[in-house]
Amino acid sequence: EADIYQTPRYLVIGTGKKITLECSQTMGHDKMYWYQQDPGMELHLIHYSYGVNSTEKGDLSSESTVSRIRTEHFPLTLESARPSHTSQYLCASSAGTTISLEQYFGPGTRLTVT
Amino acid sequence: EDQVTQSPEALRLQEGESSSLNCSYTVSGLRGLFWYRQDPGKGPEFLFTLYSAGEEKEKERLKATLTKKESFLHITAPKPEDSATYLCAVRIPGTGNQFYFGTGTSLTVIP
């Protein structure tokens, strides 16, 4: 079983609030990712990191930011939540080596912005 | 344009009724195709990685195969606990470790 954790699991928050979604992994993986998933839709990459102090935006335009100060920790922050941010947010990590490309996902955070 | 397409969108099977899920891709120069299982309200769980045409991987009642244009996930004698959404992903060429995901096949196995 993969050791990747996300908190909170569920969050209901009002418009304009600042929120941070937490993601931690204990596998020592260098590569970490944030995806957004809506019902019946494919996963969209919103941020990724290939190591400490390395972060990049993915293919989905996002008003969120991320940081990677420690290998095991990859939090995602929304400075001002809007109803359009309502979605499922999935964190993943990967060793990303030639023989181990697969990603391991956390349980997700279901965010509702009212 | 590179993309991943999964079919069918939904599949209902009787317990013990074998079937296959399809994942077709148009990525040029495949560098890995991945199958995941996702239960409601949870993150995807890794199942298989396939790298080259002709490769096959098996796990319990599941068997994944790969051709130059598509992959199949064969489910033999499914049980109700196999009910889940099955996702396919391919590695994006030219990226370090990024993926295109399909929209998944929702499988329901009826007792």
PDB file of C-alpha atoms in Angstrom:
ATOM      1  CA  GLU A   1       0.000   0.000   0.000  1.00  0.00           C
ATOM      2  CA  ALA A   2       1.334   3.412  -0.986  1.00  0.00           C
ATOM      3  CA  ASP A   3       2.274   5.793   1.805  1.00  0.00           C
ATOM      4  CA  ILE A   4       0.931   9.093   0.577  1.00  0.00           C
ATOM      5  CA  TYR A   5      -1.413  11.195   2.637  1.00  0.00           C
ATOM      6  CA  GLN A   6      -3.698  14.120   2.010  1.00  0.00           C
ATOM      7  CA  THR A   7      -5.507  16.384   4.442  1.00  0.00           C
ATOM      8  CA  PRO A   8      -8.201  17.408   4.767  1.00  0.00           C
ATOM      9  CA  ARG A   9     -10.231  14.715   3.023  1.00  0.00           C
ATOM     10  CA  TYR A  10     -13.241  17.012   2.718  1.00  0.00           C
ATOM     11  CA  LEU A  11     -13.429  20.798   2.889  1.00  0.00           C
ATOM     12  CA  VAL A  12     -16.353  23.185   2.497  1.00  0.00           C
ATOM     13  CA  ILE A  13     -15.304  26.812   2.469  1.00  0.00           C
ATOM     14  CA  GLY A  14     -16.683  30.203   1.505  1.00  0.00           C
ATOM     15  CA  THR A  15     -15.659  32.292  -1.468  1.00  0.00           C
ATOM     16  CA  GLY A  16     -12.560  34.428  -0.962  1.00  0.00           C
ATOM     17  CA  LYS A  17     -10.972  32.276   1.740  1.00  0.00           C
ATOM     18  CA  LYS A  18      -7.347  31.179   1.570  1.00  0.00           C
ATOM     19  CA  ILE A  19      -6.846  27.410   1.810  1.00  0.00           C
ATOM     20  CA  THR A  20      -3.925  24.994   1.817  1.00  0.00           C
ATOM     21  CA  LEU A  21      -4.293  21.365   0.851  1.00  0.00           C
ATOM     22  CA  GLU A  22      -1.635  19.178   2.435  1.00  0.00           C
ATOM     23  CA  CYS A  23       0.166  16.254   0.793  1.00  0.00           C
ATOM     24  CA  SER A  24       2.917  14.130   2.308  1.00  0.00           C
ATOM     25  CA  GLN A  25       4.648  10.934   1.218  1.00  0.00           C
ATOM     26  CA  THR A  26       7.026   8.665   3.083  1.00  0.00           C
ATOM     27  CA  MET A  27       8.457   6.810   0.089  1.00  0.00           C
ATOM     28  CA  GLY A  28      11.322   9.228  -0.566  1.00  0.00           C
ATOM     29  CA  HIS A  29      10.038   9.951  -4.064  1.00  0.00           C
ATOM     30  CA  ASP A  30      11.573  12.941  -5.842  1.00  0.00           C
ATOM     31  CA  LYS A  31       8.615  13.561  -8.158  1.00  0.00           C
ATOM     32  CA  MET A  32       5.285  14.840  -6.867  1.00  0.00           C
ATOM     33  CA  TYR A  33       2.138  16.010  -8.628  1.00  0.00           C
ATOM     34  CA  TRP A  34      -1.205  17.708  -8.084  1.00  0.00           C
ATOM     35  CA  TYR A  35      -4.150  16.733 -10.262  1.00  0.00           C
ATOM     36  CA  GLN A  36      -7.697  18.007 -10.495  1.00  0.00           C
ATOM     37  CA  GLN A  37     -10.447  15.502 -11.233  1.00  0.00           C
ATOM     38  CA  ASP A  38     -14.094  16.249 -11.971  1.00  0.00           C
ATOM     39  CA  PRO A  39     -16.743  13.492 -12.309  1.00  0.00           C
ATOM     40  CA  GLY A  40     -16.463  11.621 -15.606  1.00  0.00           C
ATOM     41  CA  MET A  41     -13.449  13.663 -16.678  1.00  0.00           C
ATOM     42  CA  GLU A  42      -9.791  12.815 -17.044  1.00  0.00           C
ATOM     43  CA  LEU A  43      -7.216  13.836 -14.473  1.00  0.00           C
ATOM     44  CA  HIS A  44      -5.691  17.222 -15.259  1.00  0.00           C
ATOM     45  CA  LEU A  45      -2.187  18.061 -14.087  1.00  0.00           C
ATOM     46  CA  ILE A  46      -2.090  21.418 -12.300  1.00  0.00           C
ATOM     47  CA  HIS A  47       1.382  21.390 -10.685  1.00  0.00           C
ATOM     48  CA  TYR A  48       4.395  19.131 -10.483  1.00  0.00           C
ATOM     49  CA  SER A  49       7.775  18.999  -8.826  1.00  0.00           C
ATOM     50  CA  TYR A  50      10.847  16.970  -9.698  1.00  0.00           C
ATOM     51  CA  GLY A  51      12.614  17.696  -6.429  1.00  0.00           C
ATOM     52  CA  VAL A  52      13.177  20.141  -3.603  1.00  0.00           C
ATOM     53  CA  ASN A  53      12.853  23.797  -4.704  1.00  0.00           C
ATOM     54  CA  SER A  54      11.609  22.665  -8.131  1.00  0.00           C
ATOM     55  CA  THR A  55       7.983  23.417  -9.101  1.00  0.00           C
ATOM     56  CA  GLU A  56       6.235  23.822 -12.443  1.00  0.00           C
ATOM     57  CA  LYS A  57       2.699  24.485 -13.651  1.00  0.00           C
ATOM     58  CA  GLY A  58       0.894  21.749 -15.523  1.00  0.00           C
ATOM     59  CA  ASP A  59      -1.419  21.870 -18.508  1.00  0.00           C
ATOM     60  CA  LEU A  60      -4.451  23.098 -16.596  1.00  0.00           C
ATOM     61  CA  SER A  61      -4.559  26.796 -15.896  1.00  0.00           C
ATOM     62  CA  SER A  62      -4.748  27.184 -12.165  1.00  0.00           C
ATOM     63  CA  GLU A  63      -4.906  30.001  -9.667  1.00  0.00           C
ATOM     64  CA  SER A  64      -3.158  27.864  -7.097  1.00  0.00           C
ATOM     65  CA  THR A  65       0.472  27.796  -6.019  1.00  0.00           C
ATOM     66  CA  VAL A  66       2.691  25.046  -4.631  1.00  0.00           C
ATOM     67  CA  SER A  67       5.945  24.779  -2.724  1.00  0.00           C
ATOM     68  CA  ARG A  68       8.508  21.998  -2.259  1.00  0.00           C
ATOM     69  CA  ILE A  69      10.767  22.804   0.647  1.00  0.00           C
ATOM     70  CA  ARG A  70      11.068  19.203   1.821  1.00  0.00           C
ATOM     71  CA  THR A  71      11.124  16.040  -0.272  1.00  0.00           C
ATOM     72  CA  GLU A  72       8.164  14.533   1.529  1.00  0.00           C
ATOM     73  CA  HIS A  73       5.862  17.570   1.557  1.00  0.00           C
ATOM     74  CA  PHE A  74       4.059  19.249  -1.374  1.00  0.00           C
ATOM     75  CA  PRO A  75       1.270  21.595  -0.250  1.00  0.00           C
ATOM     76  CA  LEU A  76      -1.096  23.367  -2.629  1.00  0.00           C
ATOM     77  CA  THR A  77      -2.477  26.811  -1.762  1.00  0.00           C
ATOM     78  CA  LEU A  78      -5.448  28.711  -3.124  1.00  0.00           C
ATOM     79  CA  GLU A  79      -5.112  32.386  -2.149  1.00  0.00           C
ATOM     80  CA  SER A  80      -8.772  33.196  -2.800  1.00  0.00           C
ATOM     81  CA  ALA A  81     -11.170  30.307  -3.273  1.00  0.00           C
ATOM     82  CA  ARG A  82     -13.955  30.576  -5.863  1.00  0.00           C
ATOM     83  CA  PRO A  83     -16.885  28.265  -6.693  1.00  0.00           C
ATOM     84  CA  SER A  84     -15.055  27.293  -9.909  1.00  0.00           C
ATOM     85  CA  HIS A  85     -12.396  25.676  -7.687  1.00  0.00           C
ATOM     86  CA  THR A  86     -14.905  23.105  -6.486  1.00  0.00           C
ATOM     87  CA  SER A  87     -13.397  19.753  -7.452  1.00  0.00           C
ATOM     88  CA  GLN A  88     -11.497  16.676  -6.290  1.00  0.00           C
ATOM     89  CA  TYR A  89      -7.763  17.323  -5.813  1.00  0.00           C
ATOM     90  CA  LEU A  90      -5.397  14.366  -6.017  1.00  0.00           C
ATOM     91  CA  CYS A  91      -1.759  14.334  -4.979  1.00  0.00           C
ATOM     92  CA  ALA A  92       0.631  11.740  -6.406  1.00  0.00           C
ATOM     93  CA  SER A  93       4.286  10.810  -6.193  1.00  0.00           C
ATOM     94  CA  SER A  94       6.645   8.753  -8.282  1.00  0.00           C
ATOM     95  CA  ALA A  95      10.189   7.493  -8.108  1.00  0.00           C
ATOM     96  CA  GLY A  96      10.325   8.399 -11.796  1.00  0.00           C
ATOM     97  CA  THR A  97      13.204   6.100 -12.573  1.00  0.00           C
ATOM     98  CA  THR A  98      13.517   4.095 -15.788  1.00  0.00           C
ATOM     99  CA  ILE A  99      12.118   1.005 -14.108  1.00  0.00           C
ATOM    100  CA  SER A 100       9.625   2.722 -11.824  1.00  0.00           C
ATOM    101  CA  LEU A 101       7.571   5.341 -13.617  1.00  0.00           C
ATOM    102  CA  GLU A 102       4.198   4.587 -12.048  1.00  0.00           C
ATOM    103  CA  GLN A 103       2.522   7.133  -9.822  1.00  0.00           C
ATOM    104  CA  TYR A 104       1.087   6.523  -6.380  1.00  0.00           C
ATOM    105  CA  PHE A 105      -1.933   8.572  -5.423  1.00  0.00           C
ATOM    106  CA  GLY A 106      -3.240   9.881  -2.163  1.00  0.00           C
ATOM    107  CA  PRO A 107      -6.915   9.524  -1.187  1.00  0.00           C
ATOM    108  CA  GLY A 108      -7.799  12.997  -2.476  1.00  0.00           C
ATOM    109  CA  THR A 109      -9.343  16.154  -1.053  1.00  0.00           C
ATOM    110  CA  ARG A 110     -12.922  16.940  -2.032  1.00  0.00           C
ATOM    111  CA  LEU A 111     -13.177  20.755  -2.054  1.00  0.00           C
ATOM    112  CA  THR A 112     -16.478  22.617  -2.187  1.00  0.00           C
ATOM    113  CA  VAL A 113     -16.450  26.415  -2.410  1.00  0.00           C
ATOM    114  CA  THR A 114     -19.766  28.055  -1.610  1.00  0.00           C
TER     115      THR A 114
ATOM    116  CA  GLU B   1      -2.959  15.574 -31.310  1.00  0.00           C
ATOM    117  CA  ASP B   2      -1.785  13.159 -28.643  1.00  0.00           C
ATOM    118  CA  GLN B   3      -4.632  11.662 -26.689  1.00  0.00           C
ATOM    119  CA  VAL B   4      -5.973   8.661 -24.824  1.00  0.00           C
ATOM    120  CA  THR B   5      -9.476   7.272 -25.379  1.00  0.00           C
ATOM    121  CA  GLN B   6     -11.117   4.607 -23.239  1.00  0.00           C
ATOM    122  CA  SER B   7     -14.138   2.503 -24.121  1.00  0.00           C
ATOM    123  CA  PRO B   8     -16.754   1.701 -23.145  1.00  0.00           C
ATOM    124  CA  GLU B   9     -17.549   4.536 -20.727  1.00  0.00           C
ATOM    125  CA  ALA B  10     -19.515   2.116 -18.556  1.00  0.00           C
ATOM    126  CA  LEU B  11     -19.825  -1.659 -18.439  1.00  0.00           C
ATOM    127  CA  ARG B  12     -22.167  -3.847 -16.445  1.00  0.00           C
ATOM    128  CA  LEU B  13     -21.288  -7.519 -16.119  1.00  0.00           C
ATOM    129  CA  GLN B  14     -22.803 -10.453 -14.350  1.00  0.00           C
ATOM    130  CA  GLU B  15     -20.488 -12.103 -11.867  1.00  0.00           C
ATOM    131  CA  GLY B  16     -18.356 -14.600 -13.818  1.00  0.00           C
ATOM    132  CA  GLU B  17     -18.977 -12.900 -17.195  1.00  0.00           C
ATOM    133  CA  SER B  18     -15.560 -12.141 -18.703  1.00  0.00           C
ATOM    134  CA  SER B  19     -14.977  -9.029 -20.811  1.00  0.00           C
ATOM    135  CA  SER B  20     -12.360  -6.503 -21.931  1.00  0.00           C
ATOM    136  CA  LEU B  21     -11.822  -2.779 -21.526  1.00  0.00           C
ATOM    137  CA  ASN B  22     -10.095  -0.795 -24.248  1.00  0.00           C
ATOM    138  CA  CYS B  23      -7.577   2.043 -24.153  1.00  0.00           C
ATOM    139  CA  SER B  24      -6.519   3.497 -27.497  1.00  0.00           C
ATOM    140  CA  TYR B  25      -3.784   6.079 -27.796  1.00  0.00           C
ATOM    141  CA  THR B  26      -2.331   8.318 -30.457  1.00  0.00           C
ATOM    142  CA  VAL B  27       0.864   9.278 -28.642  1.00  0.00           C
ATOM    143  CA  SER B  28       3.843   8.943 -30.948  1.00  0.00           C
ATOM    144  CA  GLY B  29       6.738   7.051 -29.498  1.00  0.00           C
ATOM    145  CA  LEU B  30       5.103   5.357 -26.522  1.00  0.00           C
ATOM    146  CA  ARG B  31       7.206   5.438 -23.382  1.00  0.00           C
ATOM    147  CA  GLY B  32       4.892   3.529 -21.092  1.00  0.00           C
ATOM    148  CA  LEU B  33       1.182   2.787 -20.705  1.00  0.00           C
ATOM    149  CA  PHE B  34      -0.301   2.499 -17.231  1.00  0.00           C
ATOM    150  CA  TRP B  35      -3.513   1.009 -15.830  1.00  0.00           C
ATOM    151  CA  TYR B  36      -5.045   2.196 -12.578  1.00  0.00           C
ATOM    152  CA  ARG B  37      -8.102   1.220 -10.585  1.00  0.00           C
ATOM    153  CA  GLN B  38     -10.108   3.940  -8.828  1.00  0.00           C
ATOM    154  CA  ASP B  39     -12.784   3.281  -6.226  1.00  0.00           C
ATOM    155  CA  PRO B  40     -15.398   5.986  -5.487  1.00  0.00           C
ATOM    156  CA  GLY B  41     -14.018   8.753  -3.310  1.00  0.00           C
ATOM    157  CA  LYS B  42     -10.458   7.416  -3.459  1.00  0.00           C
ATOM    158  CA  GLY B  43      -7.299   8.060  -5.415  1.00  0.00           C
ATOM    159  CA  PRO B  44      -6.270   5.790  -8.308  1.00  0.00           C
ATOM    160  CA  GLU B  45      -4.409   2.607  -7.395  1.00  0.00           C
ATOM    161  CA  PHE B  46      -1.611   1.451  -9.688  1.00  0.00           C
ATOM    162  CA  LEU B  47      -2.171  -1.885 -11.460  1.00  0.00           C
ATOM    163  CA  PHE B  48       0.183  -2.374 -14.417  1.00  0.00           C
ATOM    164  CA  THR B  49       2.849  -0.789 -16.605  1.00  0.00           C
ATOM    165  CA  LEU B  50       3.338  -1.883 -20.223  1.00  0.00           C
ATOM    166  CA  TYR B  51       6.180  -0.640 -22.403  1.00  0.00           C
ATOM    167  CA  SER B  52       6.234  -2.483 -25.702  1.00  0.00           C
ATOM    168  CA  ALA B  53       3.810  -4.084 -28.158  1.00  0.00           C
ATOM    169  CA  GLY B  54       3.166  -7.706 -27.317  1.00  0.00           C
ATOM    170  CA  GLU B  55       3.824  -7.257 -23.624  1.00  0.00           C
ATOM    171  CA  GLU B  56       1.339  -8.762 -21.159  1.00  0.00           C
ATOM    172  CA  LYS B  57       0.933  -8.408 -17.380  1.00  0.00           C
ATOM    173  CA  GLU B  58      -1.398 -10.346 -15.066  1.00  0.00           C
ATOM    174  CA  LYS B  59      -2.734  -9.860 -11.568  1.00  0.00           C
ATOM    175  CA  GLU B  60      -5.435 -12.132 -10.182  1.00  0.00           C
ATOM    176  CA  ARG B  61      -8.425 -11.824 -12.564  1.00  0.00           C
ATOM    177  CA  LEU B  62      -6.889  -8.969 -14.556  1.00  0.00           C
ATOM    178  CA  LYS B  63      -4.645  -9.209 -17.585  1.00  0.00           C
ATOM    179  CA  ALA B  64      -3.315  -6.212 -19.510  1.00  0.00           C
ATOM    180  CA  THR B  65      -2.060  -6.411 -23.083  1.00  0.00           C
ATOM    181  CA  LEU B  66      -0.495  -3.871 -25.425  1.00  0.00           C
ATOM    182  CA  THR B  67      -0.404  -3.362 -29.177  1.00  0.00           C
ATOM    183  CA  LYS B  68       1.042  -0.483 -31.173  1.00  0.00           C
ATOM    184  CA  LYS B  69      -2.243   1.441 -31.011  1.00  0.00           C
ATOM    185  CA  GLU B  70      -4.158   0.201 -27.986  1.00  0.00           C
ATOM    186  CA  SER B  71      -4.198  -1.695 -24.742  1.00  0.00           C
ATOM    187  CA  PHE B  72      -6.782  -4.073 -23.370  1.00  0.00           C
ATOM    188  CA  LEU B  73      -7.594  -4.884 -19.787  1.00  0.00           C
ATOM    189  CA  HIS B  74      -9.132  -8.340 -19.759  1.00  0.00           C
ATOM    190  CA  ILE B  75     -11.240  -9.300 -16.748  1.00  0.00           C
ATOM    191  CA  THR B  76     -11.764 -13.012 -16.333  1.00  0.00           C
ATOM    192  CA  ALA B  77     -14.685 -14.280 -14.227  1.00  0.00           C
ATOM    193  CA  PRO B  78     -15.153 -10.945 -12.458  1.00  0.00           C
ATOM    194  CA  LYS B  79     -16.456 -10.632  -8.917  1.00  0.00           C
ATOM    195  CA  PRO B  80     -18.474  -7.770  -7.385  1.00  0.00           C
ATOM    196  CA  GLU B  81     -15.314  -6.489  -5.672  1.00  0.00           C
ATOM    197  CA  ASP B  82     -13.850  -5.793  -9.124  1.00  0.00           C
ATOM    198  CA  SER B  83     -16.414  -3.002  -9.515  1.00  0.00           C
ATOM    199  CA  ALA B  84     -14.489   0.272  -9.924  1.00  0.00           C
ATOM    200  CA  THR B  85     -13.403   2.786 -12.543  1.00  0.00           C
ATOM    201  CA  TYR B  86     -10.379   1.662 -14.523  1.00  0.00           C
ATOM    202  CA  LEU B  87      -8.101   4.409 -15.813  1.00  0.00           C
ATOM    203  CA  CYS B  88      -5.497   4.260 -18.544  1.00  0.00           C
ATOM    204  CA  ALA B  89      -2.582   6.690 -18.831  1.00  0.00           C
ATOM    205  CA  VAL B  90       0.324   7.128 -21.236  1.00  0.00           C
ATOM    206  CA  ARG B  91       3.566   8.892 -20.629  1.00  0.00           C
ATOM    207  CA  ILE B  92       3.866  12.149 -22.569  1.00  0.00           C
ATOM    208  CA  PRO B  93       6.855  12.067 -24.949  1.00  0.00           C
ATOM    209  CA  GLY B  94       9.504  14.658 -24.262  1.00  0.00           C
ATOM    210  CA  THR B  95       8.509  15.160 -20.646  1.00  0.00           C
ATOM    211  CA  GLY B  96      10.335  13.881 -17.628  1.00  0.00           C
ATOM    212  CA  ASN B  97       7.399  12.068 -16.100  1.00  0.00           C
ATOM    213  CA  GLN B  98       4.023  13.468 -17.136  1.00  0.00           C
ATOM    214  CA  PHE B  99       0.986  11.568 -18.385  1.00  0.00           C
ATOM    215  CA  TYR B 100      -2.189  11.797 -20.437  1.00  0.00           C
ATOM    216  CA  PHE B 101      -5.075  10.131 -18.627  1.00  0.00           C
ATOM    217  CA  GLY B 102      -8.209   8.691 -20.201  1.00  0.00           C
ATOM    218  CA  THR B 103     -11.652   9.351 -18.734  1.00  0.00           C
ATOM    219  CA  GLY B 104     -11.940   5.773 -17.523  1.00  0.00           C
ATOM    220  CA  THR B 105     -14.339   2.848 -17.792  1.00  0.00           C
ATOM    221  CA  SER B 106     -16.791   2.426 -14.938  1.00  0.00           C
ATOM    222  CA  LEU B 107     -17.205  -1.297 -14.310  1.00  0.00           C
ATOM    223  CA  THR B 108     -20.096  -2.729 -12.316  1.00  0.00           C
ATOM    224  CA  VAL B 109     -20.162  -6.443 -11.563  1.00  0.00           C
ATOM    225  CA  ILE B 110     -23.573  -7.690 -10.485  1.00  0.00           C
ATOM    226  CA  PRO B 111     -23.771 -10.674  -8.110  1.00  0.00           C
TER     227      PRO B 111
END
